[in-house]
Amino acid sequence: MVELLPSILSADFAHLADQVAAAERGGGTVIHVDVMDGHFVPNITLGPPVVKSLRKATKLPLDCHLMIENPDEYIPAFAEAGANWVSVHYEVCRHLHRSLQLIDRHGMKPGVVLNPATRVDLIVDILPMVHHVLVMSVNPGFGGQEFIPFALNKIRRLAELRQEMGLAFRIEVDGGVAHDTVAQVVQAGAELLVAGNAVFGKGSPERNARELLKAARKAAGEKESVIRKLAAGPGRRRRSNEVV
Ligand code: DX5
Ligand code: ZN
């Protein structure tokens, strides 16, 4: 099932609770929280204290995307603050298996994130451990960037691997998800759709979220109907002179 994960990176931080509530009314089901340290990415955002405040403001799961160099040191603090899902970047984890275990042992859902230049095949061995794989479709650090199209191949590859390996991890996409890209990412196989600028950039977050989700569900419906047709097979062959 496709779900919309509003990313608060583009929200008005002075009115965070109201903005999150509006995105939830528009159909957002998980709140995406971007944590940046100014080292792994060239930007600084927020940490456990803001997660703790958000925890009081919404009942929705909080999906913390850690764009920080030494995530293991902070995982306990995010658990304490009330994070539900935590994802770490492949590129910073020397001991990715250990980091994922640590997240799991703190009672949170572990995820792994791939930068645009990182190949999917590098994480095959740890796929059975993750709740979600987050495919970056921009270079992490900022909201409102342009979608990188080859991220679609990575989403397709992950969907194939999931099928081949008989796993159930969820495929999340982050960066440049908006009205002009959402259908492609859903058709490729992503189901957790992070959107910052498209929800909080301008206008009403509630309406923006609702419209984006509607477009995503339409694309998901179209994909389902193609799969059903393929599964049903070619059917009766038409006679060459048959009028249709
Ligand atoms: C970028 C962040 C994203 C960001 C996406 O580093 O990880 O979550 O909010 O923003 P948009 O949807 O504006 O591309
Ligand atoms: Zn993110």
Short mmCIF file of C-alpha atoms and ligand atoms in Angstrom, two decimals:
data_model
loop_
_atom_site.label_atom_id
_atom_site.label_comp_id
_atom_site.label_asym_id
_atom_site.label_seq_id
_atom_site.Cartn_x
_atom_site.Cartn_y
_atom_site.Cartn_z
CA MET A 1 0.00 0.00 0.00
CA VAL A 2 1.36 3.44 -0.86
CA GLU A 3 1.80 5.80 2.05
CA LEU A 4 2.76 9.46 2.21
CA LEU A 5 5.52 10.48 4.63
CA PRO A 6 5.54 14.28 4.94
CA SER A 7 9.12 15.47 5.57
CA ILE A 8 9.21 18.27 8.11
CA LEU A 9 12.46 19.61 6.62
CA SER A 10 10.40 22.04 4.54
CA ALA A 11 7.87 22.84 7.29
CA ASP A 12 7.69 26.04 9.31
CA PHE A 13 9.62 24.98 12.42
CA ALA A 14 7.97 27.68 14.53
CA HIS A 15 4.61 25.96 13.94
CA LEU A 16 5.69 22.36 13.70
CA ALA A 17 2.78 20.78 15.58
CA ASP A 18 0.21 22.61 13.40
CA GLN A 19 2.05 21.74 10.20
CA VAL A 20 2.28 18.06 11.13
CA ALA A 21 -1.42 18.01 12.05
CA ALA A 22 -2.31 19.55 8.67
CA ALA A 23 -0.21 17.00 6.77
CA GLU A 24 -1.89 14.24 8.77
CA ARG A 25 -5.35 15.54 7.87
CA GLY A 26 -4.22 15.43 4.23
CA GLY A 27 -3.45 11.71 4.52
CA GLY A 28 0.16 11.55 5.76
CA THR A 29 0.58 8.36 7.80
CA VAL A 30 4.23 8.54 8.96
CA ILE A 31 6.24 11.68 9.75
CA HIS A 32 9.69 11.81 8.15
CA VAL A 33 12.31 13.55 10.29
CA ASP A 34 15.61 14.56 8.68
CA VAL A 35 18.52 14.63 11.10
CA MET A 36 21.65 16.34 9.69
CA ASP A 37 24.96 16.94 11.41
CA GLY A 38 26.85 19.37 9.14
CA HIS A 39 29.51 16.67 8.52
CA PHE A 40 28.00 13.85 6.52
CA VAL A 41 25.80 16.41 4.77
CA PRO A 42 26.37 20.13 4.34
CA ASN A 43 23.45 21.19 6.53
CA ILE A 44 22.38 21.08 10.18
CA THR A 45 18.84 20.41 11.34
CA LEU A 46 17.62 18.86 14.55
CA GLY A 47 18.13 16.07 17.07
CA PRO A 48 16.45 14.08 19.84
CA PRO A 49 14.94 17.10 21.70
CA VAL A 50 12.80 18.00 18.67
CA VAL A 51 11.83 14.35 18.22
CA LYS A 52 10.76 14.32 21.85
CA SER A 53 8.52 17.36 21.29
CA LEU A 54 7.11 15.91 18.07
CA ARG A 55 6.32 12.70 19.95
CA LYS A 56 3.90 14.69 22.11
CA ALA A 57 2.37 16.44 19.10
CA THR A 58 1.38 13.39 16.99
CA LYS A 59 0.51 9.74 17.34
CA LEU A 60 1.90 8.92 13.88
CA PRO A 61 5.12 6.89 13.67
CA LEU A 62 8.24 9.08 13.50
CA ASP A 63 10.64 7.98 10.76
CA CYS A 64 14.08 9.37 11.64
CA HIS A 65 16.46 9.55 8.70
CA LEU A 66 19.91 9.94 10.23
CA MET A 67 22.29 11.86 7.97
CA ILE A 68 25.01 11.85 10.58
CA GLU A 69 28.50 10.39 10.70
CA ASN A 70 28.37 8.33 13.88
CA PRO A 71 24.77 7.14 14.21
CA ASP A 72 25.52 4.37 16.75
CA GLU A 73 26.30 7.01 19.38
CA TYR A 74 22.88 8.60 19.06
CA ILE A 75 20.56 5.63 18.51
CA PRO A 76 19.76 5.27 22.26
CA ALA A 77 18.86 8.97 22.46
CA PHE A 78 16.47 8.69 19.52
CA ALA A 79 14.82 5.66 21.11
CA GLU A 80 14.45 7.56 24.36
CA ALA A 81 12.95 10.54 22.49
CA GLY A 82 10.24 8.35 20.95
CA ALA A 83 11.46 7.60 17.40
CA ASN A 84 9.75 4.58 15.79
CA TRP A 85 11.72 3.99 12.60
CA VAL A 86 15.41 4.82 12.29
CA SER A 87 17.46 4.60 9.12
CA VAL A 88 21.21 4.90 8.76
CA HIS A 89 23.26 5.59 5.64
CA TYR A 90 25.23 2.73 4.11
CA GLU A 91 28.00 5.25 3.38
CA VAL A 92 28.75 6.09 7.02
CA CYS A 93 28.35 2.71 8.72
CA ARG A 94 31.58 0.76 9.06
CA HIS A 95 29.61 -1.97 10.78
CA LEU A 96 26.20 -1.69 9.22
CA HIS A 97 25.04 -5.03 10.63
CA ARG A 98 25.86 -3.81 14.14
CA SER A 99 24.08 -0.48 13.64
CA LEU A 100 20.92 -2.21 12.41
CA GLN A 101 21.03 -4.59 15.38
CA LEU A 102 21.39 -1.64 17.71
CA ILE A 103 18.29 0.04 16.27
CA ASP A 104 16.34 -3.20 16.56
CA ARG A 105 17.50 -3.80 20.14
CA HIS A 106 16.23 -0.36 21.07
CA GLY A 107 12.77 -1.38 19.92
CA MET A 108 12.74 0.65 16.68
CA LYS A 109 12.33 -0.43 13.04
CA PRO A 110 15.71 -0.48 11.29
CA GLY A 111 16.23 0.95 7.84
CA VAL A 112 19.21 1.42 5.54
CA VAL A 113 19.63 4.42 3.23
CA LEU A 114 21.44 4.49 -0.10
CA ASN A 115 22.85 7.66 -1.61
CA PRO A 116 22.24 8.08 -5.34
CA ALA A 117 25.74 6.79 -6.16
CA THR A 118 25.53 3.69 -3.93
CA ARG A 119 24.61 0.42 -5.61
CA VAL A 120 21.71 -1.69 -4.34
CA ASP A 121 23.72 -4.91 -4.62
CA LEU A 122 25.99 -3.78 -1.76
CA ILE A 123 23.23 -4.31 0.81
CA VAL A 124 21.88 -7.69 -0.35
CA ASP A 125 23.25 -9.57 2.67
CA ILE A 126 21.59 -7.32 5.24
CA LEU A 127 18.18 -7.07 3.51
CA PRO A 128 16.68 -9.74 5.81
CA MET A 129 17.41 -7.43 8.79
CA VAL A 130 15.68 -4.28 7.59
CA HIS A 131 12.15 -3.00 7.90
CA HIS A 132 12.72 -0.50 5.07
CA VAL A 133 15.25 0.52 2.46
CA LEU A 134 15.37 4.23 1.75
CA VAL A 135 16.44 5.12 -1.78
CA MET A 136 17.73 8.68 -2.03
CA SER A 137 16.58 10.27 -5.25
CA VAL A 138 18.57 13.46 -4.51
CA ASN A 139 21.89 13.94 -2.78
CA PRO A 140 20.99 14.28 0.90
CA GLY A 141 21.21 17.64 2.64
CA PHE A 142 18.46 19.87 1.30
CA GLY A 143 14.81 19.92 0.40
CA GLY A 144 13.43 21.08 -2.93
CA GLN A 145 16.06 19.46 -5.17
CA GLU A 146 15.49 17.88 -8.56
CA PHE A 147 14.62 14.16 -8.73
CA ILE A 148 17.47 11.96 -10.06
CA PRO A 149 15.84 9.58 -12.58
CA PHE A 150 18.24 6.63 -12.21
CA ALA A 151 16.88 6.16 -8.67
CA LEU A 152 13.99 4.42 -10.45
CA ASN A 153 16.29 1.56 -11.51
CA LYS A 154 17.32 1.07 -7.90
CA ILE A 155 13.70 0.91 -6.77
CA ARG A 156 12.99 -1.71 -9.47
CA ARG A 157 16.06 -3.71 -8.47
CA LEU A 158 15.00 -3.69 -4.82
CA ALA A 159 11.50 -4.85 -5.74
CA GLU A 160 13.05 -7.73 -7.72
CA LEU A 161 15.36 -8.69 -4.88
CA ARG A 162 12.50 -8.63 -2.40
CA GLN A 163 10.56 -11.05 -4.58
CA GLU A 164 13.56 -13.32 -5.27
CA MET A 165 14.55 -13.46 -1.60
CA GLY A 166 11.00 -13.81 -0.29
CA LEU A 167 11.34 -10.78 2.00
CA ALA A 168 8.89 -8.12 3.11
CA PHE A 169 11.01 -4.98 3.61
CA ARG A 170 9.36 -1.79 2.45
CA ILE A 171 10.78 0.46 -0.26
CA GLU A 172 10.95 4.14 0.59
CA VAL A 173 11.96 6.97 -1.72
CA ASP A 174 13.20 10.39 -0.63
CA GLY A 175 13.93 13.49 -2.67
CA GLY A 176 12.11 15.36 -5.41
CA VAL A 177 8.89 13.38 -4.98
CA ALA A 178 6.20 15.69 -6.35
CA HIS A 179 3.30 15.73 -8.81
CA ASP A 180 5.54 15.29 -11.83
CA THR A 181 7.53 12.34 -10.41
CA VAL A 182 5.21 10.48 -8.07
CA ALA A 183 3.63 8.22 -10.71
CA GLN A 184 7.04 6.98 -11.90
CA VAL A 185 8.28 6.15 -8.41
CA VAL A 186 5.11 4.26 -7.58
CA GLN A 187 5.19 2.38 -10.91
CA ALA A 188 8.82 1.44 -10.20
CA GLY A 189 7.76 -0.16 -6.89
CA ALA A 190 8.22 2.42 -4.12
CA GLU A 191 5.45 2.48 -1.54
CA LEU A 192 6.70 4.83 1.19
CA LEU A 193 6.81 8.26 -0.40
CA VAL A 194 8.70 11.00 1.41
CA ALA A 195 7.74 14.52 0.35
CA GLY A 196 8.94 17.77 1.87
CA ASN A 197 8.69 20.64 -0.56
CA ALA A 198 5.64 19.21 -2.33
CA VAL A 199 3.74 19.18 0.98
CA PHE A 200 5.10 22.15 2.95
CA GLY A 201 6.68 24.31 0.22
CA LYS A 202 3.77 26.59 -0.55
CA GLY A 203 0.00 26.68 -0.14
CA SER A 204 -1.91 24.40 2.19
CA PRO A 205 0.01 21.35 3.49
CA GLU A 206 -3.29 19.55 3.96
CA ARG A 207 -4.42 20.05 0.37
CA ASN A 208 -0.92 19.41 -1.02
CA ALA A 209 -0.67 16.12 0.86
CA ARG A 210 -4.14 15.03 -0.23
CA GLU A 211 -3.48 15.76 -3.90
CA LEU A 212 -0.09 14.08 -3.93
CA LEU A 213 -1.48 10.98 -2.25
CA LYS A 214 -4.35 10.89 -4.72
CA ALA A 215 -1.89 10.93 -7.64
CA ALA A 216 0.18 8.20 -5.95
CA ARG A 217 -2.85 5.98 -5.39
CA LYS A 218 -3.96 6.44 -8.98
CA ALA A 219 -0.52 5.28 -10.19
CA ALA A 220 -0.65 2.33 -7.77
CA GLY A 221 -4.09 1.37 -9.10
CA GLU A 222 -2.84 1.49 -12.68
CA LYS A 223 0.11 -0.70 -11.76
CA GLU A 224 -2.19 -3.26 -10.10
CA SER A 225 -4.42 -3.46 -13.15
CA VAL A 226 -1.41 -4.10 -15.44
CA ILE A 227 -0.22 -6.88 -13.10
CA ARG A 228 -3.72 -8.44 -13.08
CA LYS A 229 -3.91 -8.34 -16.88
CA LEU A 230 -0.48 -9.97 -17.19
CA ALA A 231 -1.46 -12.65 -14.67
CA ALA A 232 -4.68 -13.37 -16.58
CA GLY A 233 -2.65 -14.16 -19.71
CA PRO A 234 -3.28 -13.20 -23.35
CA GLY A 235 -6.90 -14.53 -23.46
CA ARG A 236 -8.69 -15.60 -26.64
CA ARG A 237 -6.82 -14.74 -29.80
CA ARG A 238 -8.72 -12.41 -32.14
CA ARG A 239 -9.59 -13.45 -35.70
CA SER A 240 -7.68 -11.31 -38.18
CA ASN A 241 -10.91 -9.80 -39.59
CA GLU A 242 -12.63 -9.31 -36.22
CA VAL A 243 -13.91 -5.78 -35.58
CA VAL A 244 -13.12 -4.48 -32.10
C1 DX5 B 1 16.97 15.49 1.88
C2 DX5 B 1 16.00 14.89 2.84
C3 DX5 B 1 14.60 14.81 2.39
C4 DX5 B 1 13.95 16.10 2.04
C5 DX5 B 1 13.21 15.83 0.77
O1 DX5 B 1 18.25 15.27 2.34
O2 DX5 B 1 16.39 13.58 3.21
O3 DX5 B 1 13.79 14.08 3.30
O4 DX5 B 1 13.05 16.61 2.97
O5 DX5 B 1 12.74 17.03 0.33
P1 DX5 B 1 11.93 17.21 -1.02
O6 DX5 B 1 10.71 16.36 -0.94
O7 DX5 B 1 11.65 18.67 -0.97
O8 DX5 B 1 12.86 16.83 -2.13
ZN ZN B 2 14.97 12.33 4.40
#
